[in-house]
């Protein structure tokens, strides 16, 4: 019998033609089929969608941002209100990031030393300090099912010696994270188990990637993430480093590629053996008037759609595509109506979750390439068309 209050990962099948895996994460709050896409719920909200809508897209695991929730409303208040699940009204599983990425991307607002990072709030300039222990205590208070390590992520362009130092710091910090969470990176202080995922760094240097993975895999944690990618490097390099890192991570643990990406990035990374994804793209693009379709991105706010009766994507069976036309949604954006971003968000999340379901379905039939090859071809052709059309459009024209 499995313990429904504990965390587990089961590999159900490995694709015969690639490194892709079909799996299942058991968390205290939901059973999550992998490969999985996690919508980002930055400040206690997946922007422009209700949690009911997020659930109806098939999402069972979402991400919360420690940095934002720590600053506002504060993790103590959330703990007092019964933890993040209850506070925000989300019945599924939750993963929180460590705030490392945010405090390091504040640029001149932060100062790093061997023990942690001092930084100023982007909200009011107030001074704060995060150490691995502080990040873990905040995440334990938030009560996520999956807690991410406090790591040192450098931007693309950092020298190999800086990256090497960040790899050692990340490992050193990971030991401190584990010491705060509990033996094996598992915490049972509450009535359910919370687990720690380690993060591999190493920038775009294979030697550093290999070193980072070897150091953190030794700690035998419940899961591992690939960090430090999608930080400005060219896409082929991102793919190369993803494959290189995924291949070296323990096969029997979930592998999470952080902050990636577009639908084609996700499909390519699944083929490399990645199980978990998160990205702000579907929700951020939606708020900016762009939706995803099988033919690539569609800038629905453009005037060219003012009389278009078609749904956003004619193969989509989401509640938005069943009811509304591109013409109507374009009108909502042009009139500045808040329903525009709301409808585009529901469609985009639905598109991403349908993609993940299709991937899992093809994997379970051991016919993954039969799905991914035509999907990638059609997406790339559509994207090439869109870029061509954008180049031909008059600058500043709508
Ligand atoms: Zn749709």
Tab-separated table of C-alpha atoms and ligand atoms in Angstrom:
chain	number	residue	atom	x	y	z
A	1	UNK	CA	0.000	0.000	0.000
A	2	UNK	CA	1.320	3.453	-0.843
A	3	UNK	CA	1.296	6.204	1.750
A	4	UNK	CA	-0.927	8.985	0.378
A	5	UNK	CA	0.748	11.557	2.633
A	6	UNK	CA	4.225	10.816	1.249
A	7	UNK	CA	6.087	11.706	-1.930
A	8	UNK	CA	6.993	9.170	-4.583
A	9	UNK	CA	8.060	8.834	-8.212
A	10	UNK	CA	7.407	5.840	-10.385
A	11	UNK	CA	8.753	5.290	-13.890
A	12	UNK	CA	6.064	3.499	-15.847
A	13	UNK	CA	7.754	3.264	-19.213
A	14	UNK	CA	10.828	4.424	-21.154
A	15	UNK	CA	10.425	5.300	-24.830
A	16	UNK	CA	12.172	2.783	-27.119
A	17	UNK	CA	13.218	5.549	-29.581
A	18	UNK	CA	14.387	8.323	-27.241
A	19	UNK	CA	15.262	9.094	-23.617
A	20	UNK	CA	11.623	10.079	-22.851
A	21	UNK	CA	9.916	8.553	-19.826
A	22	UNK	CA	6.304	8.132	-18.783
A	23	UNK	CA	5.942	8.439	-15.031
A	24	UNK	CA	3.863	9.324	-12.031
A	25	UNK	CA	4.584	11.630	-9.126
A	26	UNK	CA	2.658	10.857	-5.970
A	27	UNK	CA	2.410	13.924	-3.769
A	28	UNK	CA	0.320	14.402	-0.630
A	29	UNK	CA	-2.049	16.709	-2.539
A	30	UNK	CA	-2.335	15.092	-5.981
A	31	UNK	CA	-1.178	12.294	-8.222
A	32	UNK	CA	0.651	13.921	-11.134
A	33	UNK	CA	1.286	12.175	-14.442
A	34	UNK	CA	4.622	12.977	-16.088
A	35	UNK	CA	5.874	14.518	-18.309
A	36	UNK	CA	4.070	17.416	-16.630
A	37	UNK	CA	3.778	21.154	-17.254
A	38	UNK	CA	3.357	23.353	-14.162
A	39	UNK	CA	1.615	26.722	-14.613
A	40	UNK	CA	3.331	29.498	-12.669
A	41	UNK	CA	1.319	31.019	-9.818
A	42	UNK	CA	3.731	33.822	-9.007
A	43	UNK	CA	2.128	35.769	-6.176
A	44	UNK	CA	-0.498	33.282	-5.020
A	45	UNK	CA	-2.310	33.512	-8.367
A	46	UNK	CA	-1.959	32.032	-11.827
A	47	UNK	CA	-2.498	35.439	-13.375
A	48	UNK	CA	-5.871	36.090	-15.038
A	49	UNK	CA	-7.325	32.628	-14.294
A	50	UNK	CA	-9.291	31.195	-11.374
A	51	UNK	CA	-7.918	28.061	-9.680
A	52	UNK	CA	-11.028	26.237	-10.866
A	53	UNK	CA	-10.137	27.137	-14.470
A	54	UNK	CA	-6.514	26.099	-13.905
A	55	UNK	CA	-7.710	22.733	-12.525
A	56	UNK	CA	-10.067	22.250	-15.491
A	57	UNK	CA	-7.152	22.559	-17.941
A	58	UNK	CA	-5.830	19.364	-16.342
A	59	UNK	CA	-3.196	21.057	-14.163
A	60	UNK	CA	-2.559	19.175	-10.907
A	61	UNK	CA	0.784	20.723	-9.888
A	62	UNK	CA	1.487	24.453	-9.965
A	63	UNK	CA	4.397	26.643	-8.935
A	64	UNK	CA	4.479	29.405	-6.329
A	65	UNK	CA	7.218	32.054	-6.078
A	66	UNK	CA	8.915	32.235	-2.701
A	67	UNK	CA	10.456	35.657	-3.356
A	68	UNK	CA	7.120	37.325	-4.143
A	69	UNK	CA	5.150	35.567	-1.363
A	70	UNK	CA	7.867	36.320	1.222
A	71	UNK	CA	7.709	40.031	0.406
A	72	UNK	CA	3.917	40.126	0.101
A	73	UNK	CA	1.855	39.011	2.037
A	74	UNK	CA	4.685	37.279	3.971
A	75	UNK	CA	5.198	33.579	4.698
A	76	UNK	CA	4.255	33.967	8.392
A	77	UNK	CA	0.817	35.259	7.452
A	78	UNK	CA	0.357	32.413	4.941
A	79	UNK	CA	1.438	29.836	7.561
A	80	UNK	CA	-1.012	31.385	10.031
A	81	UNK	CA	-3.771	30.919	7.430
A	82	UNK	CA	-3.002	27.203	7.095
A	83	UNK	CA	-0.331	27.255	4.365
A	84	UNK	CA	-0.336	28.246	0.713
A	85	UNK	CA	-2.684	25.480	-0.514
A	86	UNK	CA	-5.477	26.571	1.818
A	87	UNK	CA	-4.712	30.305	1.722
A	88	UNK	CA	-5.050	30.558	-2.047
A	89	UNK	CA	-7.676	27.825	-2.399
A	90	UNK	CA	-5.725	25.341	-4.523
A	91	UNK	CA	-6.554	21.655	-3.956
A	92	UNK	CA	-3.746	20.265	-6.127
A	93	UNK	CA	-0.028	19.908	-5.511
A	94	UNK	CA	2.390	22.808	-5.125
A	95	UNK	CA	6.064	23.392	-5.837
A	96	UNK	CA	7.809	26.514	-4.574
A	97	UNK	CA	11.028	27.917	-6.007
A	98	UNK	CA	13.810	28.998	-3.668
A	99	UNK	CA	13.863	32.721	-4.546
A	100	UNK	CA	17.473	32.243	-5.699
A	101	UNK	CA	16.676	33.064	-9.297
A	102	UNK	CA	14.818	36.275	-8.358
A	103	UNK	CA	17.368	37.629	-5.888
A	104	UNK	CA	20.233	36.983	-8.316
A	105	UNK	CA	18.419	38.619	-11.227
A	106	UNK	CA	17.934	41.832	-9.232
A	107	UNK	CA	21.401	42.799	-10.498
A	108	UNK	CA	22.978	45.618	-8.506
A	109	UNK	CA	20.328	45.198	-5.810
A	110	UNK	CA	22.079	42.090	-4.436
A	111	UNK	CA	25.339	41.052	-2.811
A	112	UNK	CA	26.454	37.397	-2.701
A	113	UNK	CA	28.783	35.835	-0.142
A	114	UNK	CA	29.552	32.249	0.862
A	115	UNK	CA	26.617	32.103	3.269
A	116	UNK	CA	23.866	33.689	1.248
A	117	UNK	CA	22.575	36.783	-0.513
A	118	UNK	CA	21.704	40.240	0.784
A	119	UNK	CA	19.268	42.117	-1.398
A	120	UNK	CA	16.840	44.990	-1.555
A	121	UNK	CA	13.141	44.489	-2.211
A	122	UNK	CA	12.022	45.540	-5.692
A	123	UNK	CA	8.830	46.828	-4.002
A	124	UNK	CA	10.115	49.318	-1.425
A	125	UNK	CA	13.918	49.039	-1.363
A	126	UNK	CA	13.908	47.439	2.110
A	127	UNK	CA	16.923	45.246	2.982
A	128	UNK	CA	16.646	41.448	3.256
A	129	UNK	CA	18.959	38.475	3.537
A	130	UNK	CA	18.433	34.938	2.244
A	131	UNK	CA	20.562	31.995	3.241
A	132	UNK	CA	19.831	28.359	2.333
A	133	UNK	CA	18.312	27.933	5.811
A	134	UNK	CA	16.068	31.008	5.452
A	135	UNK	CA	14.835	29.895	2.020
A	136	UNK	CA	13.983	26.426	3.399
A	137	UNK	CA	12.190	27.868	6.436
A	138	UNK	CA	10.084	30.127	4.218
A	139	UNK	CA	9.197	27.260	1.888
A	140	UNK	CA	8.341	24.958	4.818
A	141	UNK	CA	6.047	27.696	6.149
A	142	UNK	CA	4.377	28.017	2.734
A	143	UNK	CA	3.890	24.234	2.882
A	144	UNK	CA	4.650	23.216	-0.714
A	145	UNK	CA	4.795	19.521	-1.558
A	146	UNK	CA	8.064	20.114	-3.436
A	147	UNK	CA	10.690	22.552	-2.153
A	148	UNK	CA	13.497	23.770	-4.408
A	149	UNK	CA	17.101	24.159	-3.274
A	150	UNK	CA	18.589	27.617	-2.788
A	151	UNK	CA	21.163	27.701	-5.583
A	152	UNK	CA	23.463	30.175	-7.302
A	153	UNK	CA	22.304	30.780	-10.880
A	154	UNK	CA	24.539	32.886	-13.138
A	155	UNK	CA	23.483	34.607	-16.374
A	156	UNK	CA	24.746	33.464	-19.784
A	157	UNK	CA	28.161	34.959	-20.471
A	158	UNK	CA	29.613	34.205	-17.015
A	159	UNK	CA	33.207	32.913	-17.149
A	160	UNK	CA	33.982	29.259	-16.474
A	161	UNK	CA	35.812	30.136	-13.252
A	162	UNK	CA	32.778	32.066	-11.958
A	163	UNK	CA	30.499	29.190	-13.008
A	164	UNK	CA	32.798	26.712	-11.283
A	165	UNK	CA	32.648	28.729	-8.048
A	166	UNK	CA	28.829	28.881	-8.329
A	167	UNK	CA	28.709	25.071	-8.762
A	168	UNK	CA	30.668	24.569	-5.530
A	169	UNK	CA	28.571	27.164	-3.693
A	170	UNK	CA	25.354	25.507	-4.952
A	171	UNK	CA	26.522	22.108	-3.631
A	172	UNK	CA	27.630	23.599	-0.326
A	173	UNK	CA	24.251	25.341	0.002
A	174	UNK	CA	22.392	22.146	-0.948
A	175	UNK	CA	23.912	20.384	2.078
A	176	UNK	CA	22.650	23.226	4.265
A	177	UNK	CA	19.196	23.033	2.619
A	178	UNK	CA	19.021	19.315	3.364
A	179	UNK	CA	20.152	19.854	6.963
A	180	UNK	CA	17.185	22.233	7.421
A	181	UNK	CA	14.612	20.037	5.609
A	182	UNK	CA	15.536	16.687	7.141
A	183	UNK	CA	17.253	13.361	6.421
A	184	UNK	CA	17.210	12.427	2.718
A	185	UNK	CA	15.632	15.802	1.902
A	186	UNK	CA	12.312	14.717	3.408
A	187	UNK	CA	10.378	16.659	6.055
A	188	UNK	CA	7.557	15.187	8.167
A	189	UNK	CA	7.026	18.021	10.637
A	190	UNK	CA	3.498	18.609	9.292
A	191	UNK	CA	0.823	15.959	8.640
A	192	UNK	CA	2.225	15.378	5.130
A	193	UNK	CA	5.651	14.983	3.596
A	194	UNK	CA	7.498	17.861	1.923
A	195	UNK	CA	10.525	17.007	-0.188
A	196	UNK	CA	13.629	18.821	-1.393
A	197	UNK	CA	14.812	18.853	-5.019
A	198	UNK	CA	18.477	19.615	-5.725
A	199	UNK	CA	19.438	21.845	-8.669
A	200	UNK	CA	22.293	21.221	-11.115
A	201	UNK	CA	24.170	24.319	-12.269
A	202	UNK	CA	27.229	24.560	-14.515
A	203	UNK	CA	26.210	27.110	-17.147
A	204	UNK	CA	27.144	26.089	-20.689
A	205	UNK	CA	30.315	24.216	-19.653
A	206	UNK	CA	29.985	20.399	-19.910
A	207	UNK	CA	32.746	19.811	-17.377
A	208	UNK	CA	31.007	22.030	-14.807
A	209	UNK	CA	27.612	20.437	-15.538
A	210	UNK	CA	29.096	16.957	-14.975
A	211	UNK	CA	30.776	18.106	-11.756
A	212	UNK	CA	27.563	19.678	-10.446
A	213	UNK	CA	25.463	16.586	-11.201
A	214	UNK	CA	28.005	14.240	-9.610
A	215	UNK	CA	28.112	16.341	-6.433
A	216	UNK	CA	24.358	16.656	-5.959
A	217	UNK	CA	23.351	13.146	-7.133
A	218	UNK	CA	25.510	11.741	-4.353
A	219	UNK	CA	23.057	13.248	-1.852
A	220	UNK	CA	20.277	10.862	-2.929
A	221	UNK	CA	17.469	13.457	-2.901
A	222	UNK	CA	13.840	12.791	-3.946
A	223	UNK	CA	14.254	14.773	-7.200
A	224	UNK	CA	16.603	16.905	-9.260
A	225	UNK	CA	16.323	19.983	-11.436
A	226	UNK	CA	18.346	21.378	-14.305
A	227	UNK	CA	18.929	25.035	-13.493
A	228	UNK	CA	20.870	27.851	-15.098
A	229	UNK	CA	19.409	27.406	-18.588
A	230	UNK	CA	17.075	29.667	-20.571
A	231	UNK	CA	19.070	32.591	-19.113
A	232	UNK	CA	20.076	34.147	-22.441
A	233	UNK	CA	22.084	31.389	-24.158
A	234	UNK	CA	21.364	30.432	-27.812
A	235	UNK	CA	18.701	27.725	-28.168
A	236	UNK	CA	20.993	25.024	-29.656
A	237	UNK	CA	23.319	25.444	-26.670
A	238	UNK	CA	20.359	25.219	-24.270
A	239	UNK	CA	19.295	21.951	-25.938
A	240	UNK	CA	22.821	20.526	-25.843
A	241	UNK	CA	23.212	21.319	-22.130
A	242	UNK	CA	19.738	19.963	-21.310
A	243	UNK	CA	20.513	16.633	-22.986
A	244	UNK	CA	23.981	16.477	-21.411
A	245	UNK	CA	22.663	17.177	-17.904
A	246	UNK	CA	19.475	15.050	-18.091
A	247	UNK	CA	21.526	12.085	-19.260
A	248	UNK	CA	23.707	12.258	-16.137
A	249	UNK	CA	20.964	12.707	-13.519
A	250	UNK	CA	19.770	9.606	-11.599
A	251	UNK	CA	17.338	7.692	-13.841
A	252	UNK	CA	14.996	6.771	-10.996
A	253	UNK	CA	14.363	10.358	-9.841
A	254	UNK	CA	12.148	13.011	-11.478
A	255	UNK	CA	14.048	15.517	-13.642
A	256	UNK	CA	12.768	19.078	-13.766
A	257	UNK	CA	13.956	21.593	-16.376
A	258	UNK	CA	13.369	24.995	-14.799
A	259	UNK	CA	11.817	27.905	-16.692
A	260	UNK	CA	11.527	26.261	-20.143
A	261	UNK	CA	9.675	27.127	-22.368
A	262	UNK	CA	7.943	27.202	-25.735
A	263	UNK	CA	5.978	24.111	-26.849
A	264	UNK	CA	8.819	22.976	-29.145
A	265	UNK	CA	11.362	23.357	-26.295
A	266	UNK	CA	9.178	21.149	-24.114
A	267	UNK	CA	8.754	18.461	-26.770
A	268	UNK	CA	12.515	18.408	-27.502
A	269	UNK	CA	13.340	18.196	-23.778
A	270	UNK	CA	10.854	15.371	-23.171
A	271	UNK	CA	12.764	13.425	-25.839
A	272	UNK	CA	15.918	14.067	-23.779
A	273	UNK	CA	14.368	12.526	-20.664
A	274	UNK	CA	12.975	15.560	-18.816
A	275	UNK	CA	9.831	14.903	-16.722
A	276	UNK	CA	8.800	18.306	-15.339
A	277	UNK	CA	8.479	21.814	-16.762
A	278	UNK	CA	7.345	25.264	-15.664
A	279	UNK	CA	7.237	28.519	-17.556
A	280	UNK	CA	5.495	31.890	-17.391
A	281	UNK	CA	5.192	31.934	-21.204
A	282	UNK	CA	1.618	30.653	-21.693
A	283	UNK	CA	0.182	33.071	-19.134
A	284	UNK	CA	2.477	36.023	-19.944
A	285	UNK	CA	1.939	35.719	-23.701
A	286	UNK	CA	-1.823	35.535	-23.112
A	287	UNK	CA	-1.846	38.828	-21.217
A	288	UNK	CA	0.075	40.413	-24.096
A	289	UNK	CA	-2.486	39.254	-26.674
A	290	UNK	CA	-0.626	36.233	-28.063
A	291	UNK	CA	-2.004	32.688	-28.093
A	292	UNK	CA	-0.403	29.365	-28.983
A	293	UNK	CA	-1.820	27.132	-31.699
A	294	UNK	CA	-0.580	23.999	-33.451
A	295	UNK	CA	0.709	26.382	-36.142
A	296	UNK	CA	2.831	28.394	-33.720
A	297	UNK	CA	2.051	31.678	-32.026
A	298	UNK	CA	-0.871	33.851	-33.134
A	299	UNK	CA	-0.951	37.524	-32.172
A	300	UNK	CA	-4.726	37.641	-31.781
A	301	UNK	CA	-4.755	41.330	-30.811
A	302	UNK	CA	-3.646	42.252	-34.368
A	303	UNK	CA	-6.212	44.027	-36.569
A	304	UNK	CA	-5.918	41.300	-39.225
A	305	UNK	CA	-8.195	39.168	-36.976
A	306	UNK	CA	-10.927	41.811	-36.624
A	307	UNK	CA	-13.318	39.822	-38.880
A	308	UNK	CA	-11.946	36.308	-38.345
A	309	UNK	CA	-14.767	33.912	-37.350
A	310	UNK	CA	-12.381	31.039	-36.613
A	311	UNK	CA	-11.629	29.944	-33.034
A	312	UNK	CA	-8.107	30.599	-31.695
A	313	UNK	CA	-7.135	27.052	-32.782
A	314	UNK	CA	-9.637	24.984	-34.746
A	315	UNK	CA	-8.494	21.712	-33.142
A	316	UNK	CA	-8.773	23.067	-29.588
A	317	UNK	CA	-11.705	21.925	-27.467
A	318	UNK	CA	-11.185	24.419	-24.643
A	319	UNK	CA	-14.184	26.421	-23.351
A	320	UNK	CA	-12.849	29.546	-25.108
A	321	UNK	CA	-12.488	27.951	-28.552
A	322	UNK	CA	-15.904	26.286	-28.244
A	323	UNK	CA	-17.599	29.652	-27.733
A	324	UNK	CA	-15.568	32.584	-29.052
A	325	UNK	CA	-14.049	33.781	-32.324
A	326	UNK	CA	-10.669	35.408	-32.958
A	327	UNK	CA	-12.648	38.511	-34.019
A	328	UNK	CA	-14.310	38.810	-30.606
A	329	UNK	CA	-11.116	38.189	-28.627
A	330	UNK	CA	-9.245	40.698	-30.798
A	331	UNK	CA	-11.975	43.238	-29.958
A	332	UNK	CA	-11.531	42.572	-26.211
A	333	UNK	CA	-7.805	43.329	-26.463
A	334	UNK	CA	-8.288	46.406	-28.589
A	335	UNK	CA	-10.907	47.753	-26.159
A	336	UNK	CA	-8.688	46.975	-23.156
A	337	UNK	CA	-11.296	44.630	-21.667
A	338	UNK	CA	-9.949	42.342	-18.926
A	339	UNK	CA	-11.833	39.377	-20.385
A	340	UNK	CA	-9.311	39.359	-23.275
A	341	UNK	CA	-6.302	38.277	-21.150
A	342	UNK	CA	-8.567	35.929	-19.157
A	343	UNK	CA	-9.796	34.043	-22.241
A	344	UNK	CA	-6.338	33.926	-23.831
A	345	UNK	CA	-4.896	32.526	-20.560
A	346	UNK	CA	-7.453	29.714	-20.350
A	347	UNK	CA	-6.803	28.770	-23.975
A	348	UNK	CA	-2.994	28.839	-23.610
A	349	UNK	CA	-2.986	26.743	-20.433
A	350	UNK	CA	-5.390	24.324	-22.075
A	351	UNK	CA	-3.085	24.111	-25.110
A	352	UNK	CA	-0.029	23.310	-22.948
A	353	UNK	CA	-1.895	20.690	-20.913
A	354	UNK	CA	-3.358	19.101	-24.058
A	355	UNK	CA	0.185	18.926	-25.457
A	356	UNK	CA	1.371	17.121	-22.293
A	357	UNK	CA	-1.598	14.707	-22.447
A	358	UNK	CA	-0.841	13.982	-26.114
A	359	UNK	CA	2.821	13.350	-25.250
A	360	UNK	CA	1.849	10.979	-22.421
A	361	UNK	CA	-0.690	9.207	-24.641
A	362	UNK	CA	1.858	8.663	-27.434
A	363	UNK	CA	4.439	7.512	-24.865
A	364	UNK	CA	2.022	4.975	-23.388
A	365	UNK	CA	1.436	3.551	-26.880
A	366	UNK	CA	5.226	3.525	-27.437
A	367	UNK	CA	4.658	5.763	-30.486
A	368	UNK	CA	6.081	9.034	-29.192
A	369	UNK	CA	7.803	10.051	-32.452
A	370	UNK	CA	4.535	9.553	-34.336
A	371	UNK	CA	3.236	12.473	-32.316
A	372	UNK	CA	6.343	14.626	-31.788
A	373	UNK	CA	7.688	14.632	-35.381
A	374	UNK	CA	4.524	16.061	-37.030
A	375	UNK	CA	3.935	18.367	-34.044
A	376	UNK	CA	7.422	19.881	-34.312
A	377	UNK	CA	7.235	20.208	-38.115
A	378	UNK	CA	3.899	21.985	-38.016
A	379	UNK	CA	4.888	24.267	-35.119
A	380	UNK	CA	8.162	25.281	-36.849
A	381	UNK	CA	6.513	25.895	-40.211
A	382	UNK	CA	3.884	28.065	-38.515
A	383	UNK	CA	6.522	30.011	-36.580
A	384	UNK	CA	8.547	30.588	-39.777
A	385	UNK	CA	5.396	31.916	-41.501
A	386	UNK	CA	4.640	34.211	-38.577
A	387	UNK	CA	8.175	35.649	-38.581
A	388	UNK	CA	7.986	36.206	-42.343
A	389	UNK	CA	4.634	37.999	-42.021
A	390	UNK	CA	5.981	40.145	-39.166
A	391	UNK	CA	9.010	41.152	-41.274
A	392	UNK	CA	6.776	42.139	-44.185
A	393	UNK	CA	4.438	44.204	-42.017
A	394	UNK	CA	5.164	47.920	-41.975
A	395	UNK	CA	7.140	48.985	-38.901
A	396	UNK	CA	4.728	50.420	-36.355
A	397	UNK	CA	1.733	49.133	-38.371
A	398	UNK	CA	-0.926	47.083	-36.595
B	1	LIG	ZN1	-8.704	26.882	-27.083
